[in-house]
């Protein structure tokens, strides 16, 4: 669940594409808090970049660095940890200078990265320097583009290269690409799992274009609603400088199955993804969850519920619908500190628990002597839910009913979100009654998968019979899963666990914390000197870096 963006201005003498990219990264910050970056292309095809670990405000020093990234076009990225490590070398956009100077921002996950890496090594003779499947995808495309044998490529060459790239790759991807001196490209996997939209704004002298993960970035860019459209599964768009977009179905759609987690949790409520309002979808989820709650509790126990409370913020809309449908008071019992990382991203139990306490504060006046119905978007490992229930008890709650707007999460997410290993998922081996005991609630109620899918399908312009990727709940993945993939996934997780723990500790507790505090928080990860905790940024040779 990374964030991607690309911009190209009509005026090729413009040096302000970075301003639009920078704004978009702030609007899409929820899609990735691990790392971010921007690469731009200026006169003569020269590429400039700034990227590193941390939030956009940290990497770009509250906007001070953007002045050093000139150019009329560029790409940006926000990283959410997936198959790679927390290494700064994997911050995107990624760059290869041959052929033609290509930068990529990738959201998704390749399922056949092992065989692709072998192909690149033994046949294409291209070196892969990280564990990132994004680097593999970039080099596969670069290798195919190199087959043109031309000194300069055009849009048709790019489309043909993408066709061959699609035939080699398996998994999910939504990408933005910039080719030095040529233009920008956007493309989406043949299942439409990860979102990508394109829009335009009219300016003096022509039309500017933006490609991004969510429509909210395009709206801020100045695109009218009628000038925004989703890329279809298997579709690509190329915008050559000074030209209008050219669309091409580079591979027939295998299905149209966007990841349902986008509507449940990932996306901003003010975004529209594949024609479905995220806000409206979450309200529908709440309506259907309320019906399940009513059925599970029965009239007598339902009458005992004093108040409905959301766990901020993604469950706010669903909780509002639950309260309305059940005719119960809606209260904001938790106050959120907005400047804390998402907790299921954190790499140790202690970090997640301390993260919850830093992120939320329970108000006793809303809990004291009440039976509270807590509504959250999901229950993943259960650590966050446990801490929330403890906080509610400490604030005086008499009884706690915990309702999840999603079904039980029992399986790995394999399309770009490293949720957890299956045996770390609380619902993997426990019943709802056992989960209630584990998290300290009196009862746990889950949304059904059919209701979750219906909540989105009923709003879809594709009709009520449309489908979604929901493998984390069902264990059935739309792409299928190559033999040995889950074993490979666990090996990679094990190899990268300690670096991720250390990085999460550094950012949660603070880079200036004592080494012994970080050591404890990072669960026995060995640390070097305190100086090693100072933030640093990745560098690509052959580029003009302005983050030294």
Coordinates of N, CA and C in Angstrom, one line a residue, residues 80-189:
X80 N 5.4 2.1 2.0 CA 4.8 1.3 3.0 C 5.6 0.0 3.0
X81 N 6.1 -0.5 4.1 CA 6.9 -1.7 4.1 C 6.2 -2.9 3.5
X82 N 6.8 -3.6 2.5 CA 6.3 -4.8 1.9 C 7.3 -5.9 1.9
X83 N 7.8 -6.3 0.8 CA 8.7 -7.5 0.7 C 10.1 -7.1 1.1
X84 N 10.5 -5.9 0.9 CA 11.9 -5.5 1.1 C 12.2 -5.2 2.6
X85 N 13.2 -4.4 2.8 CA 13.6 -4.1 4.2 C 13.2 -2.6 4.5
X86 N 13.6 -2.1 5.6 CA 13.4 -0.7 5.9 C 14.6 0.1 5.5
X87 N 15.5 -0.5 4.7 CA 16.7 0.2 4.2 C 16.4 1.4 3.4
X88 N 17.3 2.4 3.7 CA 17.1 3.7 2.9 C 17.4 3.5 1.4
X89 N 18.2 2.4 1.1 CA 18.5 2.2 -0.3 C 17.3 1.8 -1.1
X90 N 16.2 1.4 -0.4 CA 15.0 1.0 -1.1 C 14.0 2.1 -1.2
X91 N 14.3 3.3 -0.7 CA 13.4 4.4 -0.8 C 13.2 4.7 -2.3
X92 N 12.0 5.0 -2.7 CA 11.7 5.3 -4.1 C 11.5 6.8 -4.3
X93 N 11.5 7.2 -5.6 CA 11.6 6.5 -6.9 C 13.0 5.9 -7.0
X94 N 13.0 4.7 -7.7 CA 14.2 4.0 -8.1 C 14.6 4.4 -9.5
X95 N 15.9 4.4 -9.8 CA 16.5 4.9 -11.0 C 17.4 3.9 -11.7
X96 N 17.4 3.8 -13.0 CA 18.4 3.1 -13.8 C 18.8 4.1 -14.9
X97 N 20.1 4.2 -15.1 CA 20.5 5.2 -16.2 C 20.6 4.5 -17.5
X98 N 20.4 3.2 -17.6 CA 20.4 2.5 -18.9 C 19.3 1.6 -19.0
X99 N 18.4 1.7 -20.1 CA 18.6 2.7 -21.1 C 17.7 4.0 -20.8
X100 N 18.2 5.1 -21.3 CA 17.4 6.3 -21.5 C 17.2 7.1 -20.2
X101 N 17.6 6.5 -19.0 CA 17.3 7.2 -17.7 C 15.9 7.0 -17.3
X102 N 15.6 6.0 -16.5 CA 14.2 5.7 -16.1 C 14.1 5.7 -14.6
X103 N 13.0 6.4 -14.1 CA 12.6 6.4 -12.7 C 11.3 5.7 -12.6
X104 N 11.1 4.9 -11.5 CA 9.8 4.3 -11.2 C 9.4 4.5 -9.8
X105 N 8.1 4.6 -9.6 CA 7.4 4.5 -8.3 C 6.4 3.4 -8.4
X106 N 6.5 2.4 -7.5 CA 5.7 1.2 -7.6 C 4.9 1.0 -6.4
X107 N 3.6 0.6 -6.5 CA 2.7 0.2 -5.4 C 2.3 -1.2 -5.8
X108 N 2.6 -2.2 -5.0 CA 2.2 -3.6 -5.2 C 3.2 -4.5 -4.8
X109 N 3.1 -5.8 -5.4 CA 4.1 -6.8 -5.0 C 4.1 -7.8 -6.1
X110 N 5.3 -8.2 -6.5 CA 5.5 -9.3 -7.5 C 5.6 -10.6 -6.8
X111 N 4.9 -11.6 -7.3 CA 4.8 -12.9 -6.8 C 5.9 -13.8 -7.3
X112 N 6.5 -13.5 -8.5 CA 7.5 -14.3 -9.1 C 8.8 -13.6 -9.1
X113 N 9.1 -12.8 -8.1 CA 10.3 -12.0 -8.0 C 11.6 -12.9 -8.1
X114 N 11.5 -14.1 -7.5 CA 12.7 -14.9 -7.4 C 13.1 -15.4 -8.8
X115 N 12.2 -15.8 -9.6 CA 12.5 -16.2 -11.0 C 12.9 -15.1 -11.9
X116 N 12.3 -13.9 -11.6 CA 12.6 -12.7 -12.4 C 14.0 -12.2 -12.1
X117 N 14.4 -12.3 -10.8 CA 15.8 -11.9 -10.4 C 16.8 -12.9 -11.1
X118 N 16.5 -14.1 -11.2 CA 17.3 -15.1 -11.8 C 17.5 -14.8 -13.3
X119 N 16.3 -14.4 -13.9 CA 16.4 -14.0 -15.4 C 17.3 -12.8 -15.6
X120 N 17.1 -11.8 -14.7 CA 17.9 -10.6 -14.9 C 19.4 -10.8 -14.7
X121 N 19.7 -11.7 -13.8 CA 21.1 -12.1 -13.5 C 21.7 -12.9 -14.7
X122 N 21.0 -14.0 -15.1 CA 21.6 -14.9 -16.0 C 21.4 -14.6 -17.4
X123 N 20.4 -13.9 -17.8 CA 20.1 -13.6 -19.2 C 20.2 -12.2 -19.5
X124 N 19.6 -11.3 -18.7 CA 19.7 -9.9 -19.0 C 20.9 -9.2 -18.5
X125 N 21.7 -9.9 -17.6 CA 22.9 -9.4 -17.0 C 22.7 -8.0 -16.4
X126 N 21.6 -7.9 -15.6 CA 21.4 -6.7 -14.9 C 21.4 -7.0 -13.4
X127 N 22.2 -6.2 -12.7 CA 22.4 -6.4 -11.3 C 21.3 -5.9 -10.4
X128 N 20.8 -6.7 -9.5 CA 19.8 -6.2 -8.5 C 20.5 -6.0 -7.2
X129 N 20.4 -4.9 -6.6 CA 21.2 -4.5 -5.5 C 20.4 -4.5 -4.1
X130 N 19.1 -4.7 -4.2 CA 18.3 -4.7 -2.9 C 17.4 -5.9 -2.9
X131 N 16.6 -6.0 -1.9 CA 15.5 -7.0 -1.8 C 14.2 -6.5 -2.3
X132 N 14.2 -5.3 -2.9 CA 12.9 -4.7 -3.4 C 12.5 -5.3 -4.7
X133 N 11.2 -5.8 -4.7 CA 10.7 -6.2 -6.0 C 10.4 -5.1 -7.0
X134 N 10.4 -3.9 -6.4 CA 10.2 -2.7 -7.3 C 11.5 -2.5 -8.2
X135 N 12.6 -2.8 -7.6 CA 13.9 -2.7 -8.4 C 13.8 -3.8 -9.5
X136 N 13.3 -4.9 -9.2 CA 13.2 -6.0 -10.2 C 12.2 -5.5 -11.3
X137 N 11.1 -5.0 -11.0 CA 10.1 -4.5 -12.0 C 10.7 -3.4 -12.9
X138 N 11.5 -2.5 -12.2 CA 12.1 -1.5 -13.0 C 13.1 -2.0 -14.0
X139 N 13.9 -3.0 -13.6 CA 14.9 -3.6 -14.5 C 14.3 -4.5 -15.6
X140 N 13.2 -5.1 -15.3 CA 12.5 -5.9 -16.3 C 12.0 -5.0 -17.4
X141 N 11.4 -3.9 -17.0 CA 10.9 -2.9 -18.0 C 12.1 -2.3 -18.7
X142 N 13.1 -1.9 -18.0 CA 14.3 -1.3 -18.7 C 14.9 -2.3 -19.7
X143 N 15.0 -3.5 -19.3 CA 15.6 -4.5 -20.2 C 14.7 -4.7 -21.5
X144 N 13.4 -4.7 -21.3 CA 12.5 -4.8 -22.5 C 12.6 -3.5 -23.4
X145 N 12.7 -2.4 -22.7 CA 12.9 -1.1 -23.5 C 14.2 -1.1 -24.2
X146 N 15.2 -1.7 -23.7 CA 16.5 -1.7 -24.3 C 16.5 -2.5 -25.6
X147 N 15.5 -3.4 -25.7 CA 15.4 -4.3 -26.9 C 15.1 -3.5 -28.1
X148 N 14.6 -2.3 -27.9 CA 14.3 -1.4 -29.1 C 15.5 -1.1 -29.9
X149 N 16.7 -1.0 -29.2 CA 17.9 -0.7 -29.9 C 18.0 0.7 -30.5
X150 N 17.1 1.5 -30.1 CA 17.1 2.9 -30.6 C 17.9 3.9 -29.7
X151 N 18.4 4.9 -30.3 CA 19.0 6.0 -29.5 C 17.9 6.8 -28.7
X152 N 16.7 6.9 -29.3 CA 15.6 7.5 -28.6 C 14.4 6.7 -28.8
X153 N 13.5 6.6 -27.8 CA 12.3 5.8 -27.9 C 11.1 6.7 -28.0
X154 N 10.0 6.1 -28.5 CA 8.7 6.8 -28.5 C 7.7 6.1 -27.8
X155 N 6.4 6.6 -27.8 CA 5.4 6.0 -27.0 C 5.1 4.5 -27.5
X156 N 5.2 4.3 -28.7 CA 4.9 2.9 -29.2 C 5.9 1.9 -28.7
X157 N 7.2 2.4 -28.7 CA 8.2 1.5 -28.1 C 7.9 1.2 -26.6
X158 N 7.5 2.2 -25.9 CA 7.1 2.0 -24.5 C 6.0 1.0 -24.3
X159 N 4.9 1.1 -25.1 CA 3.8 0.2 -25.0 C 4.2 -1.2 -25.3
X160 N 5.0 -1.4 -26.3 CA 5.5 -2.8 -26.7 C 6.3 -3.4 -25.6
X161 N 7.2 -2.5 -25.0 CA 8.0 -3.0 -23.8 C 7.1 -3.4 -22.6
X162 N 6.1 -2.6 -22.4 CA 5.2 -2.9 -21.3 C 4.4 -4.2 -21.6
X163 N 4.0 -4.4 -22.8 CA 3.4 -5.7 -23.1 C 4.3 -6.9 -22.8
X164 N 5.5 -6.8 -23.1 CA 6.5 -7.9 -22.8 C 6.7 -8.0 -21.3
X165 N 6.7 -6.8 -20.6 CA 6.9 -6.8 -19.2 C 5.7 -7.5 -18.5
X166 N 4.5 -7.2 -18.9 CA 3.3 -7.8 -18.3 C 3.4 -9.4 -18.5
X167 N 3.9 -9.8 -19.6 CA 3.9 -11.3 -19.8 C 4.9 -12.0 -18.9
X168 N 5.9 -11.2 -18.4 CA 6.9 -11.8 -17.5 C 6.5 -11.7 -16.0
X169 N 5.7 -10.7 -15.6 CA 5.5 -10.4 -14.2 C 4.1 -11.0 -13.8
X170 N 4.1 -11.4 -12.5 CA 2.9 -11.9 -11.8 C 2.8 -11.2 -10.5
X171 N 1.5 -10.8 -10.2 CA 1.3 -10.1 -8.9 C 0.4 -8.9 -9.1
X172 N 0.8 -7.9 -8.4 CA 0.0 -6.6 -8.4 C 0.9 -5.4 -8.6
X173 N 0.5 -4.5 -9.4 CA 1.3 -3.2 -9.5 C 0.4 -2.1 -10.0
X174 N 0.7 -0.9 -9.5 CA 0.3 0.3 -10.0 C 1.5 1.2 -10.0
X175 N 1.9 1.7 -11.2 CA 3.2 2.3 -11.3 C 3.1 3.7 -12.0
X176 N 4.0 4.6 -11.6 CA 4.3 5.7 -12.4 C 5.8 5.7 -12.8
X177 N 6.1 6.0 -14.1 CA 7.4 6.0 -14.6 C 7.7 7.3 -15.3
X178 N 9.0 7.7 -15.2 CA 9.4 8.9 -15.9 C 10.7 8.5 -16.7
X179 N 10.7 8.8 -18.0 CA 11.8 8.6 -18.9 C 12.4 9.9 -19.2
X180 N 13.7 10.1 -19.0 CA 14.3 11.4 -19.1 C 14.1 11.9 -20.5
X181 N 13.6 13.2 -20.6 CA 13.5 13.9 -21.8 C 12.3 13.4 -22.6
X182 N 11.6 12.3 -22.2 CA 10.4 11.8 -23.0 C 9.1 12.2 -22.4
X183 N 8.8 11.7 -21.2 CA 7.5 12.0 -20.6 C 7.3 11.0 -19.4
X184 N 6.0 10.9 -19.0 CA 5.6 10.0 -17.9 C 4.7 8.9 -18.4
X185 N 4.7 7.8 -17.6 CA 3.9 6.7 -17.9 C 3.1 6.2 -16.6
X186 N 1.9 5.8 -16.8 CA 1.2 5.1 -15.7 C 0.7 3.8 -16.2
X187 N 0.7 2.8 -15.3 CA 0.1 1.5 -15.7 C -0.3 0.7 -14.5
X188 N -1.3 -0.2 -14.8 CA -2.0 -1.0 -13.7 C -2.0 -2.5 -14.1
X189 N -1.9 -3.3 -13.0 CA -1.9 -4.7 -13.2 C -3.2 -5.2 -13.9

